[in-house]
PDB file of C-alpha atoms in Angstrom:
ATOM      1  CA  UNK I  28       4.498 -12.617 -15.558  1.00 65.00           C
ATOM      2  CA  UNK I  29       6.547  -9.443 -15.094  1.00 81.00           C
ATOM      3  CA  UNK I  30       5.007  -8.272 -12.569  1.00 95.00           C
ATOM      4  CA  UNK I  31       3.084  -4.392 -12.713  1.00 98.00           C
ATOM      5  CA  UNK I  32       5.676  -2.037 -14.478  1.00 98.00           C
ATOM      6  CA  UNK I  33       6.549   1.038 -14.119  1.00 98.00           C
ATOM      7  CA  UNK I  34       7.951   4.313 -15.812  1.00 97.00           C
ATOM      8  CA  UNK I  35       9.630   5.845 -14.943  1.00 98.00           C
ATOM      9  CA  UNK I  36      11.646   4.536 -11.855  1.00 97.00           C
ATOM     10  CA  UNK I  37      12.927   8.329 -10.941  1.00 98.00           C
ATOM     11  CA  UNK I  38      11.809  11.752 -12.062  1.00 98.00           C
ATOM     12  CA  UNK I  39      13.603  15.234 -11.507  1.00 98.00           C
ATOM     13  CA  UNK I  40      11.551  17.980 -12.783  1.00 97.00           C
ATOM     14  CA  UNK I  41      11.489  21.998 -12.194  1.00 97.00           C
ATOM     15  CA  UNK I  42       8.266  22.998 -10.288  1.00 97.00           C
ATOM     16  CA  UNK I  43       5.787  24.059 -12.857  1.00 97.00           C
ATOM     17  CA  UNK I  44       6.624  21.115 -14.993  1.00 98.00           C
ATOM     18  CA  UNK I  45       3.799  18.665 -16.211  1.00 97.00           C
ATOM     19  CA  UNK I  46       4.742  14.954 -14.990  1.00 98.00           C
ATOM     20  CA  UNK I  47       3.227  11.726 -16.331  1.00 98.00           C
ATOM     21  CA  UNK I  48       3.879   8.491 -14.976  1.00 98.00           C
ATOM     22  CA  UNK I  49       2.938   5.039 -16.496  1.00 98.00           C
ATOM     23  CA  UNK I  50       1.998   1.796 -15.131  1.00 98.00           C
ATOM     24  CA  UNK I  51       1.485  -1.617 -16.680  1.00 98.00           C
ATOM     25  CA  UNK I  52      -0.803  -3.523 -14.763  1.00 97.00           C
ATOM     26  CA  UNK I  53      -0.195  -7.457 -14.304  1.00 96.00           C
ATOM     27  CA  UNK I  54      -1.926  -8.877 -17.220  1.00 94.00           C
ATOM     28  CA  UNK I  55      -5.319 -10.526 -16.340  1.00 93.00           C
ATOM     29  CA  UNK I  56      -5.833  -8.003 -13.477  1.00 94.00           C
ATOM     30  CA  UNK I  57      -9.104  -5.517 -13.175  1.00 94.00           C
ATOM     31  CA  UNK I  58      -8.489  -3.210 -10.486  1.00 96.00           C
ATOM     32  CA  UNK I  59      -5.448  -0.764 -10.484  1.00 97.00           C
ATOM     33  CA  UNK I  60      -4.641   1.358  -7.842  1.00 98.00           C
ATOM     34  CA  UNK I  61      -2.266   4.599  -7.693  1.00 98.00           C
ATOM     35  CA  UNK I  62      -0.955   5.547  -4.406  1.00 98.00           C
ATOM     36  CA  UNK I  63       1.734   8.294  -3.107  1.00 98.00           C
ATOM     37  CA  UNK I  64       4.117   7.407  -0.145  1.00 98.00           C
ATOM     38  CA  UNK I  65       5.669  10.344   1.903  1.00 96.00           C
ATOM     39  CA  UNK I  66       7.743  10.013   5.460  1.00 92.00           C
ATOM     40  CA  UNK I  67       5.090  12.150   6.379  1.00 91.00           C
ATOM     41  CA  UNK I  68       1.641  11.309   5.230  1.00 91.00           C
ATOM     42  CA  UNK I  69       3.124   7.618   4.755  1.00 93.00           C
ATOM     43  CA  UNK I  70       1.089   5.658   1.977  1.00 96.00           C
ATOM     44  CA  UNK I  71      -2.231   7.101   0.610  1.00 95.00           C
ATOM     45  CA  UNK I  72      -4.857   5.706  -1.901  1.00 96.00           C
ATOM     46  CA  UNK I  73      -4.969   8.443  -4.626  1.00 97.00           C
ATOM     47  CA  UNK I  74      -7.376   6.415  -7.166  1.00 97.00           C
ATOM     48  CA  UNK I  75      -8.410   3.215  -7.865  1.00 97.00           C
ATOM     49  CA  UNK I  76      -9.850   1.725 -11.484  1.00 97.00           C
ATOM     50  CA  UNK I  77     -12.019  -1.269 -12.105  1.00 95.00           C
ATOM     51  CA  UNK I  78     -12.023  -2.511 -16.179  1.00 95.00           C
ATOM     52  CA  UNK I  79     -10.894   0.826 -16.478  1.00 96.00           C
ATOM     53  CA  UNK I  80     -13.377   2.694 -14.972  1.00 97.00           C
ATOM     54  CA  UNK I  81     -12.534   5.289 -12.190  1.00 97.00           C
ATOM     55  CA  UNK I  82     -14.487   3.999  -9.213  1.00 95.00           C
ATOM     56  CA  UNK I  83     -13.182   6.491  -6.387  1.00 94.00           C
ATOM     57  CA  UNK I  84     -10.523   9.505  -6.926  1.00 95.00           C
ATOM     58  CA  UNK I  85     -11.626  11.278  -3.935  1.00 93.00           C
ATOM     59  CA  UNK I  86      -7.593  10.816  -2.175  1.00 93.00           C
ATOM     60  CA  UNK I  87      -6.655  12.600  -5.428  1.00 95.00           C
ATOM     61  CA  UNK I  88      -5.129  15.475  -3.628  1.00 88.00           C
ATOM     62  CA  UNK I  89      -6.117  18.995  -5.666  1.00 86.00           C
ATOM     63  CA  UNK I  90      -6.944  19.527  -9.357  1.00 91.00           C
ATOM     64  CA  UNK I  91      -3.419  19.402 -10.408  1.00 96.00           C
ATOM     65  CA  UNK I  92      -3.529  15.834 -10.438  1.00 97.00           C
ATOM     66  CA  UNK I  93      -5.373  13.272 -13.197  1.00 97.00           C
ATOM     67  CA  UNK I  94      -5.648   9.996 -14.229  1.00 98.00           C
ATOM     68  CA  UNK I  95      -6.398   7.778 -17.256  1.00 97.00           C
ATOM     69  CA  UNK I  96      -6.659   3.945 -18.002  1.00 98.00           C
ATOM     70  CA  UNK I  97      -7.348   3.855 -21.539  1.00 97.00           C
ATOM     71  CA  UNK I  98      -6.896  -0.085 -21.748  1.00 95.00           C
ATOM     72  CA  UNK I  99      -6.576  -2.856 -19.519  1.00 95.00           C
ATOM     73  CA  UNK I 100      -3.180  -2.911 -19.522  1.00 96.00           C
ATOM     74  CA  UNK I 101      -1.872   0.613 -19.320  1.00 97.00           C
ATOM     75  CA  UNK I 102      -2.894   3.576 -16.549  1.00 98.00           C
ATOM     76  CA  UNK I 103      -1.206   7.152 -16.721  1.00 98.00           C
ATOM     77  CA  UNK I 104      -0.920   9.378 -13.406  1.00 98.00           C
ATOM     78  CA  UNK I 105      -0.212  13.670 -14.406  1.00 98.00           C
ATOM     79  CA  UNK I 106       1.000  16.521 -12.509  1.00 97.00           C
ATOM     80  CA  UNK I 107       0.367  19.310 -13.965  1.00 97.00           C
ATOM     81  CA  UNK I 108       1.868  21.761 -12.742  1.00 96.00           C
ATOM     82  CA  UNK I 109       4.202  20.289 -10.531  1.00 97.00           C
ATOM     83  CA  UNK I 110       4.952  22.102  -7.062  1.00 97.00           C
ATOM     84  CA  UNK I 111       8.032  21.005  -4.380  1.00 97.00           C
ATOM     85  CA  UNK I 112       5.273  19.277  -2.079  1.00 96.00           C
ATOM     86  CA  UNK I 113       4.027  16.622  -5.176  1.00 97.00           C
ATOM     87  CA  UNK I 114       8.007  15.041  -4.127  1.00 98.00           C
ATOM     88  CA  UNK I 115       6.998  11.388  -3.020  1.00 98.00           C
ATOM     89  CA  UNK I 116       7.365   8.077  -4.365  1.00 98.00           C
ATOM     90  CA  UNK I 117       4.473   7.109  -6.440  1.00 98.00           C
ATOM     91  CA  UNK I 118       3.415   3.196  -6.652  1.00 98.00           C
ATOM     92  CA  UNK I 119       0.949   1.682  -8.740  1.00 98.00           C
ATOM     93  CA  UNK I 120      -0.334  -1.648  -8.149  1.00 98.00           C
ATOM     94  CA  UNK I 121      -3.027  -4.511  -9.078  1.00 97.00           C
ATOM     95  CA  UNK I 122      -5.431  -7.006  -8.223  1.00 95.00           C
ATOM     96  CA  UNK I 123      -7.702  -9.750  -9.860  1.00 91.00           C
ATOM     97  CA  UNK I 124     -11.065  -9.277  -8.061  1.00 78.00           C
ATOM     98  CA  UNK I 125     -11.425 -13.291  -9.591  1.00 75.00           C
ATOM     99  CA  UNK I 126      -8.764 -14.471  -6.947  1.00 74.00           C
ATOM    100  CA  UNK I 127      -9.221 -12.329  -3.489  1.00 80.00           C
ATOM    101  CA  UNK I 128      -8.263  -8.911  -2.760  1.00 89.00           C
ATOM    102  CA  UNK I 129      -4.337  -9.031  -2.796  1.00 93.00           C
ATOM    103  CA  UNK I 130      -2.689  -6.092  -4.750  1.00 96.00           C
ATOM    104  CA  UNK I 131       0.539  -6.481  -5.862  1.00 96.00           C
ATOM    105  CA  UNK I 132       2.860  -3.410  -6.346  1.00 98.00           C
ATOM    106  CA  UNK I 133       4.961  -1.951  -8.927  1.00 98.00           C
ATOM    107  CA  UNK I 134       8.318  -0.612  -7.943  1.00 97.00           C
ATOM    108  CA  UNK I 135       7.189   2.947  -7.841  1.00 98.00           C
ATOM    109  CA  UNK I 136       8.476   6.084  -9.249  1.00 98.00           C
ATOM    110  CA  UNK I 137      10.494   8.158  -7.257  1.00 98.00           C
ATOM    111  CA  UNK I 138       9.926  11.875  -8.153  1.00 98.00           C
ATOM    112  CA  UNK I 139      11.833  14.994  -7.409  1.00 98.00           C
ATOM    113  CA  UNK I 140      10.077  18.383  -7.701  1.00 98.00           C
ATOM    114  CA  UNK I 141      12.973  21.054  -7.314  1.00 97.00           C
TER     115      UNK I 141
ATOM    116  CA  UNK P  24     -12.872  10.193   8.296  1.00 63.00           C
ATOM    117  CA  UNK P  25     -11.617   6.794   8.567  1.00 72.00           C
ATOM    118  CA  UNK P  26      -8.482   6.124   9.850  1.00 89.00           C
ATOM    119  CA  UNK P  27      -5.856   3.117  11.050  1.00 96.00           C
ATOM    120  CA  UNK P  28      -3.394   3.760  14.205  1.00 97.00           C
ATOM    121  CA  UNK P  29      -0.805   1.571  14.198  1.00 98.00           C
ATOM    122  CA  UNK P  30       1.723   1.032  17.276  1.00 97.00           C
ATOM    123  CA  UNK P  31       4.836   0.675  17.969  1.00 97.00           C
ATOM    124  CA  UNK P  32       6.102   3.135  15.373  1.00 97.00           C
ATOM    125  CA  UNK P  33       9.553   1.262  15.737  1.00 98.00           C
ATOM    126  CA  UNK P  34      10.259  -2.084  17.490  1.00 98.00           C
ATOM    127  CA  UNK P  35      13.877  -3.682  18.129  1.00 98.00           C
ATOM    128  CA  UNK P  36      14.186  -7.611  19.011  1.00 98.00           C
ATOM    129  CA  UNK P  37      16.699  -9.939  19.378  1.00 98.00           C
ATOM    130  CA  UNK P  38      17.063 -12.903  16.754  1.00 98.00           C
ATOM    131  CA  UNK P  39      14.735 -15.857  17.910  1.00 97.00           C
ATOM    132  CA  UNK P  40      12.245 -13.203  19.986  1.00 98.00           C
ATOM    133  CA  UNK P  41       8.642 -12.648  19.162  1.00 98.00           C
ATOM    134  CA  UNK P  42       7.458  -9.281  17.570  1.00 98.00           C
ATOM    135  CA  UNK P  43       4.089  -8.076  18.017  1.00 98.00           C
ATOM    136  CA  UNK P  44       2.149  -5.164  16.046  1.00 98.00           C
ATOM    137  CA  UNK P  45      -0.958  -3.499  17.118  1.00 98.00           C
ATOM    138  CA  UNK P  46      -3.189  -1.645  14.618  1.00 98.00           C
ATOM    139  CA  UNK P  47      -6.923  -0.616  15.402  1.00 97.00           C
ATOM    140  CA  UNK P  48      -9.517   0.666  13.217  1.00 95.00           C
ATOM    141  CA  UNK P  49     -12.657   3.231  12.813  1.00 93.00           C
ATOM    142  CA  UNK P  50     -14.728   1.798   9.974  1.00 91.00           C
ATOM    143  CA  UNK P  51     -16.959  -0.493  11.319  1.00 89.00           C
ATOM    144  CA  UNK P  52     -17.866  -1.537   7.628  1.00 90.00           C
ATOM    145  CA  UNK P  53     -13.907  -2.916   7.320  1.00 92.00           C
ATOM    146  CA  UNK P  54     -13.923  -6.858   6.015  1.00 92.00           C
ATOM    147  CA  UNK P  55     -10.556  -6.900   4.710  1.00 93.00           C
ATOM    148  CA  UNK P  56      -7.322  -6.673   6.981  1.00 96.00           C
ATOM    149  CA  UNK P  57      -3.606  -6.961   4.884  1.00 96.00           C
ATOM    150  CA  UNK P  58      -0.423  -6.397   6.202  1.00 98.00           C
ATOM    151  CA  UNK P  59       2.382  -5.546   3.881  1.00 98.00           C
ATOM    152  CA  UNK P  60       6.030  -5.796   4.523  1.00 98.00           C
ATOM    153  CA  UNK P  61       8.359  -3.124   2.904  1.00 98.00           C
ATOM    154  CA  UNK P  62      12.375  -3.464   2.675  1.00 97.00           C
ATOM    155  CA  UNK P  63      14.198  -0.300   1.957  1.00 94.00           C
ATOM    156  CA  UNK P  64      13.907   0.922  -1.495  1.00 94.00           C
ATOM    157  CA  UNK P  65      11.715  -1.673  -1.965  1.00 96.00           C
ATOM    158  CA  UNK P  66       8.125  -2.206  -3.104  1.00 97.00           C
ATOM    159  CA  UNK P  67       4.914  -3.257  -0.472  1.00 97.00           C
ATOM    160  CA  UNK P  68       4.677  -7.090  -0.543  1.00 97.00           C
ATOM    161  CA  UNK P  69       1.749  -8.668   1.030  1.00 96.00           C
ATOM    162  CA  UNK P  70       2.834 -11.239   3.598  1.00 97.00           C
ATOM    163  CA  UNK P  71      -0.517 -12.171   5.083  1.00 97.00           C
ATOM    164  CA  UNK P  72      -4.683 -10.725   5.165  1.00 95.00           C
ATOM    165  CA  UNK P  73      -7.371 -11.652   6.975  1.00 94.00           C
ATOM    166  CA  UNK P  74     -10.851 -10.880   6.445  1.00 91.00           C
ATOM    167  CA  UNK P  75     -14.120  -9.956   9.280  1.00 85.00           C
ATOM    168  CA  UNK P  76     -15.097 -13.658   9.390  1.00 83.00           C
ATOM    169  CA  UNK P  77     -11.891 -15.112  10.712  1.00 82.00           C
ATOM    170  CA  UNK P  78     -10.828 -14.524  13.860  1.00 90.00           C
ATOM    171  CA  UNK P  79      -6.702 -15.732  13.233  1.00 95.00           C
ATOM    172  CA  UNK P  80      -4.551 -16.972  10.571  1.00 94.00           C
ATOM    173  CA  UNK P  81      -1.401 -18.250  10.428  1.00 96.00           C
ATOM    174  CA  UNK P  82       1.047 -19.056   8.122  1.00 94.00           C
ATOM    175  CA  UNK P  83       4.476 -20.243   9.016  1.00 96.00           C
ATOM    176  CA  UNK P  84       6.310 -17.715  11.585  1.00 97.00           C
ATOM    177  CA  UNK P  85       3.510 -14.822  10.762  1.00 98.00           C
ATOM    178  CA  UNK P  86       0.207 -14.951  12.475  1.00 98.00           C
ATOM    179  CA  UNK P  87      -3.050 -12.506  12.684  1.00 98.00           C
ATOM    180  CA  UNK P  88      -5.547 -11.985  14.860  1.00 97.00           C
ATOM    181  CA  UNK P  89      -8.425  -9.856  14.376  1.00 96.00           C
ATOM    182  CA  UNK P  90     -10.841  -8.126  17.014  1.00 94.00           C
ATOM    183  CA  UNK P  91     -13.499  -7.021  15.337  1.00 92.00           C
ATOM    184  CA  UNK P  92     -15.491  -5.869  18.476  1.00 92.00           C
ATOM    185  CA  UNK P  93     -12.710  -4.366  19.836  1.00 94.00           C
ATOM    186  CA  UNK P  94     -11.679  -3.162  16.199  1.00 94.00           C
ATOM    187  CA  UNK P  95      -8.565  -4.215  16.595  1.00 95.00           C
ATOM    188  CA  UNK P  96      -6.071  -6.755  14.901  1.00 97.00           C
ATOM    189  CA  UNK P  97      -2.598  -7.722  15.221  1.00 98.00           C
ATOM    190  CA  UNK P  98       0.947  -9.164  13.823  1.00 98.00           C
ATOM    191  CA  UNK P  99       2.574 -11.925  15.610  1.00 98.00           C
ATOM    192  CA  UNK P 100       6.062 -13.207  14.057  1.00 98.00           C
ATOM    193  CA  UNK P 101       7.615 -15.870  15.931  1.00 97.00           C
ATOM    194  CA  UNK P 102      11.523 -16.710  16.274  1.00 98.00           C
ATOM    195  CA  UNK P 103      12.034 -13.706  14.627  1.00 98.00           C
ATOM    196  CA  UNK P 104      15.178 -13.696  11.926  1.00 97.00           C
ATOM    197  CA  UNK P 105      17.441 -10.657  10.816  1.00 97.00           C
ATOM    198  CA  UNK P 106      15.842 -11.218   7.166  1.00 97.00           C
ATOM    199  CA  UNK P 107      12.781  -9.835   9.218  1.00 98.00           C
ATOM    200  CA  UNK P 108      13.661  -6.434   9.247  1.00 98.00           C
ATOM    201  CA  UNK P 109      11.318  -3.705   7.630  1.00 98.00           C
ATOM    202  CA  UNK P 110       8.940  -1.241   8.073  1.00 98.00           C
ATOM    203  CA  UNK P 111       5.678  -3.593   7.982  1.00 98.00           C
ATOM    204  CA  UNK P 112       2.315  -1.887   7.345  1.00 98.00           C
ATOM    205  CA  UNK P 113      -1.479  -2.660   8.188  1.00 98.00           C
ATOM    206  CA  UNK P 114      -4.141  -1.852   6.204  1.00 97.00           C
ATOM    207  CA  UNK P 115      -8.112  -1.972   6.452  1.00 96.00           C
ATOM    208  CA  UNK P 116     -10.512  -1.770   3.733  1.00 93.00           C
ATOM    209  CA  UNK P 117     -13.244   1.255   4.161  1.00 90.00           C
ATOM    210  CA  UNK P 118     -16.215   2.752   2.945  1.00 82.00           C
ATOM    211  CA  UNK P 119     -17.756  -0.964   1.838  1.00 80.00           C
ATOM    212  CA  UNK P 120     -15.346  -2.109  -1.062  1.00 86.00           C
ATOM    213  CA  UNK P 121     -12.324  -4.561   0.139  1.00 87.00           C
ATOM    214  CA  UNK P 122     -10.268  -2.705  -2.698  1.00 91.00           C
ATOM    215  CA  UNK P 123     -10.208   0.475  -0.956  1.00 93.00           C
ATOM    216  CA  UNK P 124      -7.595   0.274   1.486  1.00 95.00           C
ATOM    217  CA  UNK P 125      -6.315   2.917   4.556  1.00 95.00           C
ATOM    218  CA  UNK P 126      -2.672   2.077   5.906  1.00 97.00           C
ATOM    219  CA  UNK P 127      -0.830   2.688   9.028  1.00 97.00           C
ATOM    220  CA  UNK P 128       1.876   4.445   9.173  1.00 96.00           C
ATOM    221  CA  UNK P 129       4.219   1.857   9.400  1.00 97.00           C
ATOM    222  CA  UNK P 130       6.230   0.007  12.032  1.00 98.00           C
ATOM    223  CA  UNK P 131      10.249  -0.514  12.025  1.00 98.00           C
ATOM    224  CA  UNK P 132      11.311  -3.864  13.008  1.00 98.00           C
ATOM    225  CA  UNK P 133      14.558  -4.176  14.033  1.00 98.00           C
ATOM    226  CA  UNK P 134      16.054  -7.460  14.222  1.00 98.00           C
ATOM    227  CA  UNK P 135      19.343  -7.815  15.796  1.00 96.00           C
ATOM    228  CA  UNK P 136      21.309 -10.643  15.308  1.00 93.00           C
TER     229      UNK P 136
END
């Protein structure tokens, strides 16, 4: 297997820009996770699915920011608008609940908010 | 709300020494314990977990405790190799689901050679 995928692996946008990352989950997998790594807040949960159902989204930080898992094997993360302070590197990851609780990450999307 | 302090924030050995990292917890509802290594640039990789009703696991050079009175668990590596070095991260699972996970904020192991 690939491994979870994602798109893109760096963003630069202009504040006020809408932003949509992608992730491909590992095939098989029913939980999918979204998190946001920052020096300063280091890594936070933002929202996690199960058979692509949102079961908590309460680390989503303001109304700016949404997600969508439309299938098993795709998830979308938006920012829209866009501000300075969304700048982080954004990792999705998953886990088969049928094996133990290990989530394995995707190599994240850097983004750039200028 | 819940919350995972993890210490040292940075750590430097010598090749062949032991490295120890502390982490303790506030959830008392917390089953599930992972700690992930991170190179530079790199993605999280899980390099071992424990869960409430195991008190240590080991696997190679990496071990785990876990206090759960105490709330409490910790990394051990042993004979410690420059491939070591990374930020490694600990992690507890909150508010009753073992998929909802808190992380420290990281500790910077330095091995040099």
């Amino acid at each position: 297997d690939a491994g979870v995928i994602q798109s893109p692996r760096h963003e630069v946008t202009e504040m006020g820009q809408e932003v949509t990352l992608r992730c491909k989950p590992i095939s098989g997998h029913d939980y999918l996770f979204w998190y946001r790594q920052t020096m300063m807040r280091g890594l936070e949960l933002l929202i996690y699915f199960n058979n692509n159902v949102p079961i908590d989204d309460s680390g989503m930080p303001e109304d700016r920011f949404s997600a969508k898992m439309p299938n098993a094997s795709f998830s979308t993360l938006k920012i829209q608008p866009s501000e300075p302070r969304d700048s982080a590197v954004y990792f999705c990851a998953s886990s088969s609940g049928a094996y133990g609780y290990e989530q394995y990450f995707g190599p994240g999307t850097r983004l750039t908010v200028t | 709300g819940e919350n995972v302090e993890q210490h040292p924030s940075t750590l430097s050995v010598q090749e062949g020494d032991s490295a120890v990292i502390k982490c303790t917890y506030s959830d008392s509802a917390s089953n599930y314990f992972p700690w992930y290594k991170q190179e530079l640039g790199k993605r999280p990789q899980l390099i071992i977990d424990i869960r409430s009703n195991v008190g240590e696991k080991k696997d190679q050079r990496i071990a785990v405790t876990l206090n759960k009175t105490a709330k409490h668990f910790s990394l051990h590596i042993t004979e410690t190799q420059p491939e070591d070095s990374a930020v490694y991260f600990c992690a507890a699972s909150i508010g009753g689901s073992n998929y909802k996970l808190t992380f420290g904020k990281g500790t910077l192991l330095t091995v040099n050679p």
